[in-house]
Amino acid sequence: MMKRWTISIVMICLAGTAAAQDQLWHNKQRHAHYFPQGTDFVCENGKLRFNRALYGGNTAFRVEAGDLPEFAMYLPGMGGNLKFGLVSGGRGKWLINAEHIRAVYSPGKMHYEIKDPLLGKGVMRIEVLALYEAEGMIVKTTFRDAPPQAELVWVYGGVSGKKFSRNGDIGADPESSFYLHASACKDNAWDINGNAFTVTYGGGKKISGIFPDVKTGDASMLQTPADVYASTVAAAPVVTGKMAATATDRYFLLLHMSDYTKQRFTDIFSDPGKTAKVIPEIFRQADLDRARLANRIRLQTPDPYLNTLGGALSMAADAIWEDPTFLHGAVAWRMRLNAWRGAYVADPLGWHDRARTHFSSYARSQVTAPPVTGVVMDTARNLARHEEKIGTFLFSDGYICRNPDGDIRAHHYDMNLVFVDQLLRHFNWTGDTAYVREMWPLIKRHLAWEKRNFDSDNDGLYDAYAAIWASDALQYSGGGVTHTSAYNYFANKTAASLAALIGEDAHPYREEADRIYAAMQQHLWLPQYGWFAEYKDKMGRQLVHSSPGVWTIYHAIDSRVPDDFQAWQSLQYISSHIPRLPVQAKGFPKKGLYLHSTSNWQPYTWSVNNVALAENLHTALAYWQGNRAGDAFQLWRSALLESFYLSASPGGFQQLSFYDAVRGELYRDFADPIGMAGRTLVEGLFGIQPDALHDTLLIRPGFPLEWDHARLEVPDITFGFSGKGNTDRYEIKQSFRKKLRLKLILPAKRDEVEMITINGKPVKYTALHAVDVPALQLTAPAAAVYHIEIRWKGKPFDKLQQAISGQLLEAVMPGAQMLKVFDPQQALGNARIAGSRTSASSGRRPAGINGSSANGTAGAKLTATLTPGAGSKTVFLQMKQGAFSWWQPLSFEIAAAPQQRVPSTGGHYEKVRLDRYFNDKVTNIFKQAYLSPRPVMPTLQLPVQGIGNWCYPFTMATVDDAGLRKAAGAQNSITSTDGVPFSTPSDTLKKNIVFTSLWDNYPESATIALNGTAEHLYLLMAGTTNPMQSRMTNGFVIVSYTDGECDSLRLNNPQNWWPIEQDYYTDGYAFTTDAPHPERLYLKTGRFAKGLEEYTPIKGFSLRGIDGGAATRLDMPLRSGKTLQSLTVQAYTNDVVIGLMAATLLRK
C-alpha cells in the first residue's frame, strides 16, 4: 500500500520542544542575577547568601560569600559564621538587611558597596578574600561620609566542624547550613588576648583571629546587633565587637590553624604591637595572589558577557587542583578520581607541570599484575556489575585505580579511557618524547586491558563499562558502543603515531585502529539517518539502538572518527532530535539562548537525560570540530551565560542547570565543565590546536564572523584579531617549549583575496573545499611572532535559497555555481542541476570530493524529488563562487502524515478468553531471577530482578493487583472509562498475564487463536522497559488473517509502551513521548486513569513510581473484511518483558 507523506522543509531544524522560544520554561519566571562589568560580576540587591566560594590556596579550605555580606569558612567542616550589623541612633539592623547592597565578584574576591538610612548619605565598603599562603579569611571594611553616631557591630562563632552532605554545595545542602546557629556554638571554647582570640572546638582543633575589638557574647541573642553586643557569655558563646563607622581601613583576620597554616603563619600572634602593620600586608598579598591567578587567562571580545570568562575560569581551574592531582569538584565531590574531564583544563591553561604530576601520580596506581580469576560478576549486586576486587579479570593488569601514588584498589568505573585520552592530548601540547617513552608502558597496558575486557570477540566494537561522566545508568550488556569504540580508535591511532616517534612497533595499534574504524562504519554508522547509533546489542537480535545521547555524537567527533560530511550530519541529529530548552530571564538582555538535554530517552533516571553544563560545552566543541562554528558559538555562549549570570553562583561552573527538570541547579565549580570550558575556549572559540610532537601549530578560529576584534592570552600563546572593512589583521605570539610551524585556517569573508602578508611578506594561500563554510589555509615556518594581514575583495557569499512544492525540492544560490550534489542519506530522487554541464550525483560519496573541475553556471538551480521516509535529512551541494569552492549543507525535515483513525460505529464487544494462555501472575514480574542469557564478559547490565541499574542494583518495585482482582468480581471482568470490557480473573490464585521476553524465563512470543472478523482490537498490557531500550520498538502485537496477511502494532518506548512500575514524566521540553498519555489501569486500585495525582518515589530510580504498578490500555484497527486467525505478542528488545493481560474484539 502506498503511504502518503507530508513534506516540510527548514534549513535548520529546531529540535525537540513543543514550547515556543518565548514561552516560560515550566511557567517559572527567572530574573537576571549578575551582570558583567569589565572582568567582574555585579549584582544589585541580591537575595542569596553563601553562593560564591573563595578558594585561596590549593586545599579543601574555602570562604563562603555571596550576594549578601555574611561570611563563613569551610575547613572542610563548618568553620564559623562572621556577620556584620549597623547601629545608629538607637536603631540597628544586620548588614544583609541593608536597603541597598551592591555585590561584586572580582574572580577570587567579593566586595560590597552598602547604602542604608542608618548611614545617612554615607557608604560602607567591604572586601573579603581567602588567603593563599594559609587557610584563612581576611575582611577589610571602610566607611565614607557616615554619620558620627553610626557604629559597626560584628559577631563570629558557630565553629562546629560539621561536614555537610555535599560540602555545603548549592542544590544539595541548604543555605542555612552556614547560618550562625546557637546550637553550633556550644562546643566552642574562647581564649581572648586583647583584640586577638582563639576558639577551640572538636577536641582540640583551633581557629585564631584578630579583630578590631573582641568580647564574648551569646549566640541566642542575635535578634539585633545591639542585643548580641550587649550580651554576656552563656551556653552558646561567640565573640563580638563594635567600632565607629570611620573612614579608616579596618581588618578582620581568621586563620584555621591547620598544618598548612602553621607552616606559613608561625608568629602572627606573637607580637600584637606589629598587628597593625602585618594585617594590611596580609590583605595586600592575598589580593596580589588572587589577581595574579585571575589574570592567567585574558579574554577580550565585543561581547562583555564573555569577557569575564578568563578570570572565572582561572580561579575555578586552580580550585580543582590539590597536589598531586586534579579533583572531581571544587566543592561537592571534592575527591580524587583519575577522570572525568577536569584534568583537560591543565594544558590549555598552561599548567603542563600539573598535568604531568597528575598523570605520573596515577601511573603509579596502574595495576601490573595479571588476573588470578576469570570474569566474576557480582552476585551480591544482582549481577549488575563486575565484582570490585583486585586480581579479578576486570581489575587486573592495565586497570588504573581512582587514587594516585600506588593506592591500589578497585572502583566501579572505567576511567582509563578518559585518563589516557587526556594524556595523549597532553603530549601534543609539550612535544616531550622523553615523557612519551616514560608513559609508554602505561599506554600499552591500558590498550591491552581495554581489548581484553571490552572487545574479547575482536569485532572492533568495544563495550562501555561506566566510561564517561554520564554513565551512572548506562548499561550496554556487552554491546558494541560508539563512544568507547571512538575513544579506543583515537587511542590506538595515536599510539601508532607515538610508537613511530619513539622506536616502538606501531603496527598492532594501527591495525587495531583500522579494525575499530571499519567496524564503526559498518555497524554503528547509520547512513539512512546520518548519525552514529548509541550501540549495537551483543545479545538477542543484535539490534542497533538508533537514538544516541549527545555523548555519542561529541565523542565520535572529538575522537576524529567521522569525516567532515558525517560530522555535519551527526550534529544535525542533535539540532533536530535532542530537546532544546530556551534560556531566558527577566532583565537579561541576551536573547535566543538555549541548552540541550543530554538525550531524549525515557523513563528518567539519573545521568541519562539531564541538562548539564559540561555536556553542552562538549557538544559545542563538537560543533566547532564539525565546521559548524555558528551553532557552536551560540550553544557555548548560552551554556556559559546561563551558568555565569543566571545561576546562583556568579562566574560559577555548575554541574546541572536550573533547566534540569528533575534535579534542578546543582553544584558549583564542578570539574567536568571547568575542563570543557578550558578546551572550548582555547580549542573551540580560538581554534588553537598544537601538535608539538610534529612541530605544528594549527589554529582555526571559531568566533563569529561579525566580530571586529578578539584576543586571547594564555601562557603558551597570545592570539589577537582585528578587522575593519575588507582588512583583517592577526597577531600570534607563541611561547611553547619549542617554536612550531603555523597552519592557520580561516573562513573566507568575501569571494576573492587581494593580498595576504605574514610579517610583511606576501604569501600564497590554499582554498579549502570545506563543508559549510568556504575557507582558506595559510602556512608559515616556525617563528615567535606572526603579524598577518589579509585584504579581501570581491563579493560577499550568497545564501542558499530553497523551496518545496509537494514532493519537489528546489534550491539555488543566485551568485554561485552549483557543481555537484552529494546525497548520503538517499533523500533525493531525480536530482538535476539546471544549467550545469555536469549531472548531479546522489548517494555515494562523489569522486573528486576535495575539488572539481566541473563547470557550472552562476545561479544554477537544483531540482529533485523527495524520497519517502520521515525524518531530518541533509544533502550537500558543491558550490563555487569566486576563488572558493565548498560543500553547502541543505537540511530539511520530511514528516509523515499522521495516520487517520476512523472511529468504529456500532457493533459489540467480545472478550477474548486468555485463561489457557496465561503463564504467570502480573505480580511476579519483579520476583523472577532473570539469569540468562547474559554475556560472559565484564559488563554493566540489568539487575537480575529486572528493574534498576548498575548504580542501583537493589531497586525494587512492588506490583499489587489487589484492586484489579476485586474490581473484576464475580464476572471476572472490568470496564475501561469508555466502556470497553476486559476479561481478567478475580481469583488471586489464578494466573492473569501471558509474559513474553528474550529472557529464558518466558517464551519470546505467544500466539492466541482468533476467529471471525472484527473492526478493532483492544488490549490490556503490562511489562517492563528502561532507558537503554528507549526510542525504539520493544515488542509487537501481530494480528494474522487466514489469507496470510497481517497487521501489527509496534510497542514503542516511549510512545505507547510504558513501564509497569512508573508513569513517564513529560514536560514538553526534555521529556516527551510524542504521543498522548495512554489510559492506564492502576492495579492496586483497579481504576482506569491517565495519570495520578500523587506518585510513590522509587529511591534513586524514579519520582513517578506507581504504588502497585499499572497496565496500559492499547488498541489497533483491524481489517473487518478479513477473517482473523491469531494474535501474537512478541518481545523484540533485550531486557524487556512484554505481557498481555486481556484482549477484546469489536465485532460488527
CSV table of N, CA and C in Angstrom, one decimal, residues 950-1036:
chain,number,residue,atom,x,y,z
A,950,TRP,N,22.9,-0.6,37.2
A,950,TRP,CA,24.1,-1.0,37.9
A,950,TRP,C,24.5,-0.1,39.1
A,951,CYS,N,24.0,1.2,39.1
A,951,CYS,CA,24.3,2.0,40.2
A,951,CYS,C,23.3,1.8,41.4
A,952,TYR,N,22.1,1.3,41.0
A,952,TYR,CA,21.0,1.0,42.0
A,952,TYR,C,20.6,-0.5,41.7
A,953,PRO,N,21.5,-1.4,42.1
A,953,PRO,CA,21.2,-2.8,41.7
A,953,PRO,C,20.2,-3.5,42.6
A,954,PHE,N,19.8,-2.8,43.7
A,954,PHE,CA,18.8,-3.4,44.6
A,954,PHE,C,17.4,-2.8,44.4
A,955,THR,N,17.2,-2.0,43.4
A,955,THR,CA,15.9,-1.3,43.2
A,955,THR,C,14.8,-2.4,43.1
A,956,MET,N,13.7,-2.1,43.7
A,956,MET,CA,12.6,-3.0,43.7
A,956,MET,C,11.3,-2.2,43.6
A,957,ALA,N,10.4,-2.7,42.9
A,957,ALA,CA,9.0,-2.1,42.9
A,957,ALA,C,8.0,-3.2,43.1
A,958,THR,N,7.1,-2.9,43.9
A,958,THR,CA,6.0,-3.9,44.3
A,958,THR,C,4.8,-3.8,43.4
A,959,VAL,N,4.5,-4.9,42.7
A,959,VAL,CA,3.3,-4.9,41.9
A,959,VAL,C,2.2,-5.6,42.7
A,960,ASP,N,1.1,-4.9,42.9
A,960,ASP,CA,0.0,-5.3,43.7
A,960,ASP,C,-1.3,-5.2,42.9
A,961,ASP,N,-1.9,-6.3,42.5
A,961,ASP,CA,-3.1,-6.3,41.7
A,961,ASP,C,-4.4,-6.5,42.5
A,962,ALA,N,-4.3,-6.2,43.8
A,962,ALA,CA,-5.5,-6.5,44.7
A,962,ALA,C,-6.7,-5.7,44.2
A,963,GLY,N,-6.6,-4.5,43.8
A,963,GLY,CA,-7.7,-3.7,43.4
A,963,GLY,C,-8.3,-4.2,42.1
A,964,LEU,N,-7.4,-4.6,41.2
A,964,LEU,CA,-7.9,-5.2,39.9
A,964,LEU,C,-8.7,-6.5,40.2
A,965,ARG,N,-8.1,-7.4,41.0
A,965,ARG,CA,-8.8,-8.6,41.3
A,965,ARG,C,-10.2,-8.4,41.9
A,966,LYS,N,-10.2,-7.4,42.8
A,966,LYS,CA,-11.5,-7.0,43.5
A,966,LYS,C,-12.5,-6.5,42.5
A,967,ALA,N,-12.0,-5.6,41.6
A,967,ALA,CA,-12.9,-4.9,40.7
A,967,ALA,C,-13.4,-5.9,39.7
A,968,ALA,N,-12.7,-7.0,39.4
A,968,ALA,CA,-13.1,-8.0,38.4
A,968,ALA,C,-14.3,-8.7,38.9
A,969,GLY,N,-14.4,-8.9,40.3
A,969,GLY,CA,-15.6,-9.5,40.9
A,969,GLY,C,-16.0,-10.9,40.4
A,970,ALA,N,-17.3,-11.2,40.6
A,970,ALA,CA,-17.8,-12.5,40.2
A,970,ALA,C,-17.9,-12.6,38.7
A,971,GLN,N,-17.9,-11.5,38.0
A,971,GLN,CA,-18.0,-11.6,36.5
A,971,GLN,C,-16.6,-11.7,35.9
A,972,ASN,N,-15.6,-11.6,36.7
A,972,ASN,CA,-14.2,-11.7,36.1
A,972,ASN,C,-14.0,-10.7,35.0
A,973,SER,N,-14.5,-9.5,35.2
A,973,SER,CA,-14.4,-8.5,34.1
A,973,SER,C,-14.3,-7.1,34.7
A,974,ILE,N,-13.6,-6.3,33.9
A,974,ILE,CA,-13.5,-4.9,34.3
A,974,ILE,C,-13.8,-4.1,33.0
A,975,THR,N,-14.2,-2.8,33.2
A,975,THR,CA,-14.6,-2.0,32.0
A,975,THR,C,-13.8,-0.7,32.1
A,976,SER,N,-13.3,-0.3,30.9
A,976,SER,CA,-12.5,1.0,30.8
A,976,SER,C,-13.4,2.2,30.9
A,977,THR,N,-12.8,3.4,31.0
A,977,THR,CA,-13.7,4.6,31.1
A,977,THR,C,-14.6,4.8,29.9
A,978,ASP,N,-14.2,4.3,28.7
A,978,ASP,CA,-15.1,4.5,27.6
A,978,ASP,C,-15.9,3.2,27.2
A,979,GLY,N,-16.0,2.3,28.2
A,979,GLY,CA,-16.9,1.2,28.1
A,979,GLY,C,-16.4,0.0,27.5
A,980,VAL,N,-15.1,-0.2,27.3
A,980,VAL,CA,-14.6,-1.4,26.7
A,980,VAL,C,-14.4,-2.4,27.8
A,981,PRO,N,-15.0,-3.6,27.7
A,981,PRO,CA,-14.9,-4.6,28.8
A,981,PRO,C,-13.7,-5.5,28.5
A,982,PHE,N,-13.0,-5.9,29.6
A,982,PHE,CA,-11.9,-6.8,29.5
A,982,PHE,C,-12.1,-8.0,30.5
A,983,SER,N,-11.7,-9.1,30.1
A,983,SER,CA,-11.8,-10.3,30.9
A,983,SER,C,-10.5,-10.5,31.7
A,984,THR,N,-10.7,-10.7,33.0
A,984,THR,CA,-9.5,-10.9,33.9
A,984,THR,C,-9.9,-11.6,35.1
A,985,PRO,N,-9.2,-12.6,35.6
A,985,PRO,CA,-9.6,-13.4,36.7
A,985,PRO,C,-9.6,-12.7,38.0
A,986,SER,N,-10.6,-12.8,38.8
A,986,SER,CA,-10.6,-12.2,40.2
A,986,SER,C,-9.9,-13.1,41.2
A,987,ASP,N,-9.8,-14.4,40.9
A,987,ASP,CA,-9.3,-15.4,41.8
A,987,ASP,C,-7.8,-15.1,42.0
A,988,THR,N,-7.3,-14.8,43.2
A,988,THR,CA,-5.9,-14.4,43.4
A,988,THR,C,-5.0,-15.6,43.2
A,989,LEU,N,-5.5,-16.8,43.1
A,989,LEU,CA,-4.7,-18.0,42.9
A,989,LEU,C,-4.4,-18.2,41.4
A,990,LYS,N,-5.1,-17.5,40.6
A,990,LYS,CA,-5.0,-17.8,39.2
A,990,LYS,C,-4.0,-16.8,38.5
A,991,LYS,N,-3.4,-17.3,37.5
A,991,LYS,CA,-2.5,-16.5,36.7
A,991,LYS,C,-3.4,-15.5,35.9
A,992,ASN,N,-2.8,-14.3,35.6
A,992,ASN,CA,-3.6,-13.3,34.9
A,992,ASN,C,-2.8,-12.6,33.8
A,993,ILE,N,-1.7,-13.2,33.3
A,993,ILE,CA,-1.0,-12.5,32.2
A,993,ILE,C,-0.2,-13.5,31.5
A,994,VAL,N,0.0,-13.2,30.2
A,994,VAL,CA,0.9,-14.1,29.4
A,994,VAL,C,2.2,-13.2,29.1
A,995,PHE,N,3.3,-13.6,29.7
A,995,PHE,CA,4.5,-12.8,29.5
A,995,PHE,C,5.3,-13.4,28.4
A,996,THR,N,6.0,-12.5,27.7
A,996,THR,CA,7.0,-12.9,26.7
A,996,THR,C,8.3,-12.1,26.9
A,997,SER,N,9.4,-12.6,26.5
A,997,SER,CA,10.7,-12.0,26.8
A,997,SER,C,11.8,-12.7,26.1
A,998,LEU,N,12.9,-12.0,25.8
A,998,LEU,CA,14.1,-12.7,25.3
A,998,LEU,C,14.9,-13.3,26.5
A,999,TRP,N,14.5,-13.0,27.7
A,999,TRP,CA,15.0,-13.8,28.9
A,999,TRP,C,14.4,-15.2,28.8
A,1000,ASP,N,15.2,-16.1,29.2
A,1000,ASP,CA,14.8,-17.5,29.2
A,1000,ASP,C,13.6,-17.8,30.1
A,1001,ASN,N,13.2,-16.9,30.9
A,1001,ASN,CA,12.1,-17.1,31.9
A,1001,ASN,C,10.8,-17.3,31.1
A,1002,TYR,N,10.7,-16.7,30.0
A,1002,TYR,CA,9.4,-16.7,29.3
A,1002,TYR,C,9.7,-16.9,27.8
A,1003,PRO,N,8.6,-17.3,27.1
A,1003,PRO,CA,8.8,-17.5,25.6
A,1003,PRO,C,9.0,-16.2,24.9
A,1004,GLU,N,9.7,-16.2,23.8
A,1004,GLU,CA,9.9,-14.9,23.0
A,1004,GLU,C,8.6,-14.4,22.5
A,1005,SER,N,7.6,-15.3,22.2
A,1005,SER,CA,6.3,-14.9,21.7
A,1005,SER,C,5.3,-15.8,22.2
A,1006,ALA,N,4.1,-15.4,22.1
A,1006,ALA,CA,2.9,-16.2,22.5
A,1006,ALA,C,1.8,-15.9,21.5
A,1007,THR,N,1.1,-16.9,21.0
A,1007,THR,CA,0.1,-16.8,20.0
A,1007,THR,C,-1.2,-17.3,20.5
A,1008,ILE,N,-2.2,-16.4,20.3
A,1008,ILE,CA,-3.6,-16.7,20.8
A,1008,ILE,C,-4.5,-16.9,19.5
A,1009,ALA,N,-5.2,-18.0,19.5
A,1009,ALA,CA,-6.1,-18.2,18.3
A,1009,ALA,C,-7.3,-17.3,18.3
A,1010,LEU,N,-7.6,-16.8,17.1
A,1010,LEU,CA,-8.8,-15.9,16.9
A,1010,LEU,C,-9.6,-16.5,15.8
A,1011,ASN,N,-10.8,-16.0,15.6
A,1011,ASN,CA,-11.7,-16.4,14.5
A,1011,ASN,C,-12.6,-15.3,14.2
A,1012,GLY,N,-13.3,-15.5,13.1
A,1012,GLY,CA,-14.3,-14.5,12.7
A,1012,GLY,C,-13.7,-13.2,12.2
A,1013,THR,N,-14.5,-12.1,12.2
A,1013,THR,CA,-14.0,-10.8,11.7
A,1013,THR,C,-14.2,-9.8,12.8
A,1014,ALA,N,-13.5,-8.7,12.8
A,1014,ALA,CA,-13.6,-7.7,13.8
A,1014,ALA,C,-13.1,-6.4,13.2
A,1015,GLU,N,-13.6,-5.3,13.8
A,1015,GLU,CA,-13.1,-4.0,13.3
A,1015,GLU,C,-12.0,-3.4,14.1
A,1016,HIS,N,-11.9,-3.8,15.4
A,1016,HIS,CA,-10.9,-3.2,16.3
A,1016,HIS,C,-10.5,-4.2,17.3
A,1017,LEU,N,-9.3,-4.1,17.8
A,1017,LEU,CA,-8.8,-4.9,18.9
A,1017,LEU,C,-8.3,-4.0,20.0
A,1018,TYR,N,-8.8,-4.3,21.3
A,1018,TYR,CA,-8.4,-3.5,22.4
A,1018,TYR,C,-7.6,-4.4,23.3
A,1019,LEU,N,-6.5,-3.9,23.9
A,1019,LEU,CA,-5.6,-4.7,24.6
A,1019,LEU,C,-5.3,-4.1,26.0
A,1020,LEU,N,-5.1,-4.9,27.0
A,1020,LEU,CA,-4.6,-4.5,28.3
A,1020,LEU,C,-3.2,-5.2,28.5
A,1021,MET,N,-2.2,-4.4,28.5
A,1021,MET,CA,-0.8,-4.9,28.5
A,1021,MET,C,0.0,-4.4,29.7
A,1022,ALA,N,0.9,-5.1,30.1
A,1022,ALA,CA,1.8,-4.7,31.2
A,1022,ALA,C,3.2,-5.4,31.0
A,1023,GLY,N,4.2,-4.6,31.4
A,1023,GLY,CA,5.6,-5.2,31.2
A,1023,GLY,C,6.6,-4.1,31.6
A,1024,THR,N,7.8,-4.4,31.1
A,1024,THR,CA,8.9,-3.5,31.5
A,1024,THR,C,9.6,-2.9,30.3
A,1025,THR,N,10.3,-1.8,30.6
A,1025,THR,CA,11.2,-1.2,29.7
A,1025,THR,C,12.1,-0.3,30.5
A,1026,ASN,N,13.2,0.2,29.9
A,1026,ASN,CA,14.1,1.1,30.6
A,1026,ASN,C,14.8,2.0,29.6
A,1027,PRO,N,15.6,3.0,30.1
A,1027,PRO,CA,16.1,4.0,29.1
A,1027,PRO,C,17.0,3.4,28.0
A,1028,MET,N,17.6,2.2,28.3
A,1028,MET,CA,18.5,1.7,27.3
A,1028,MET,C,17.7,1.1,26.1
A,1029,GLN,N,16.4,1.0,26.3
A,1029,GLN,CA,15.6,0.5,25.2
A,1029,GLN,C,14.6,1.6,24.7
A,1030,SER,N,15.0,2.8,24.9
A,1030,SER,CA,14.1,4.0,24.6
A,1030,SER,C,14.3,4.3,23.1
A,1031,ARG,N,13.2,5.0,22.7
A,1031,ARG,CA,13.1,5.4,21.3
A,1031,ARG,C,13.3,4.3,20.3
A,1032,MET,N,12.7,3.1,20.6
A,1032,MET,CA,12.8,2.0,19.7
A,1032,MET,C,11.6,1.1,20.0
A,1033,THR,N,11.4,0.1,19.1
A,1033,THR,CA,10.3,-0.8,19.3
A,1033,THR,C,10.8,-1.9,20.3
A,1034,ASN,N,10.0,-2.0,21.4
A,1034,ASN,CA,10.3,-3.1,22.4
A,1034,ASN,C,9.7,-4.4,22.1
A,1035,GLY,N,8.5,-4.3,21.4
A,1035,GLY,CA,7.8,-5.6,21.2
A,1035,GLY,C,6.7,-5.3,20.1
A,1036,PHE,N,6.0,-6.4,19.8
A,1036,PHE,CA,5.0,-6.3,18.7
A,1036,PHE,C,3.7,-7.0,19.2
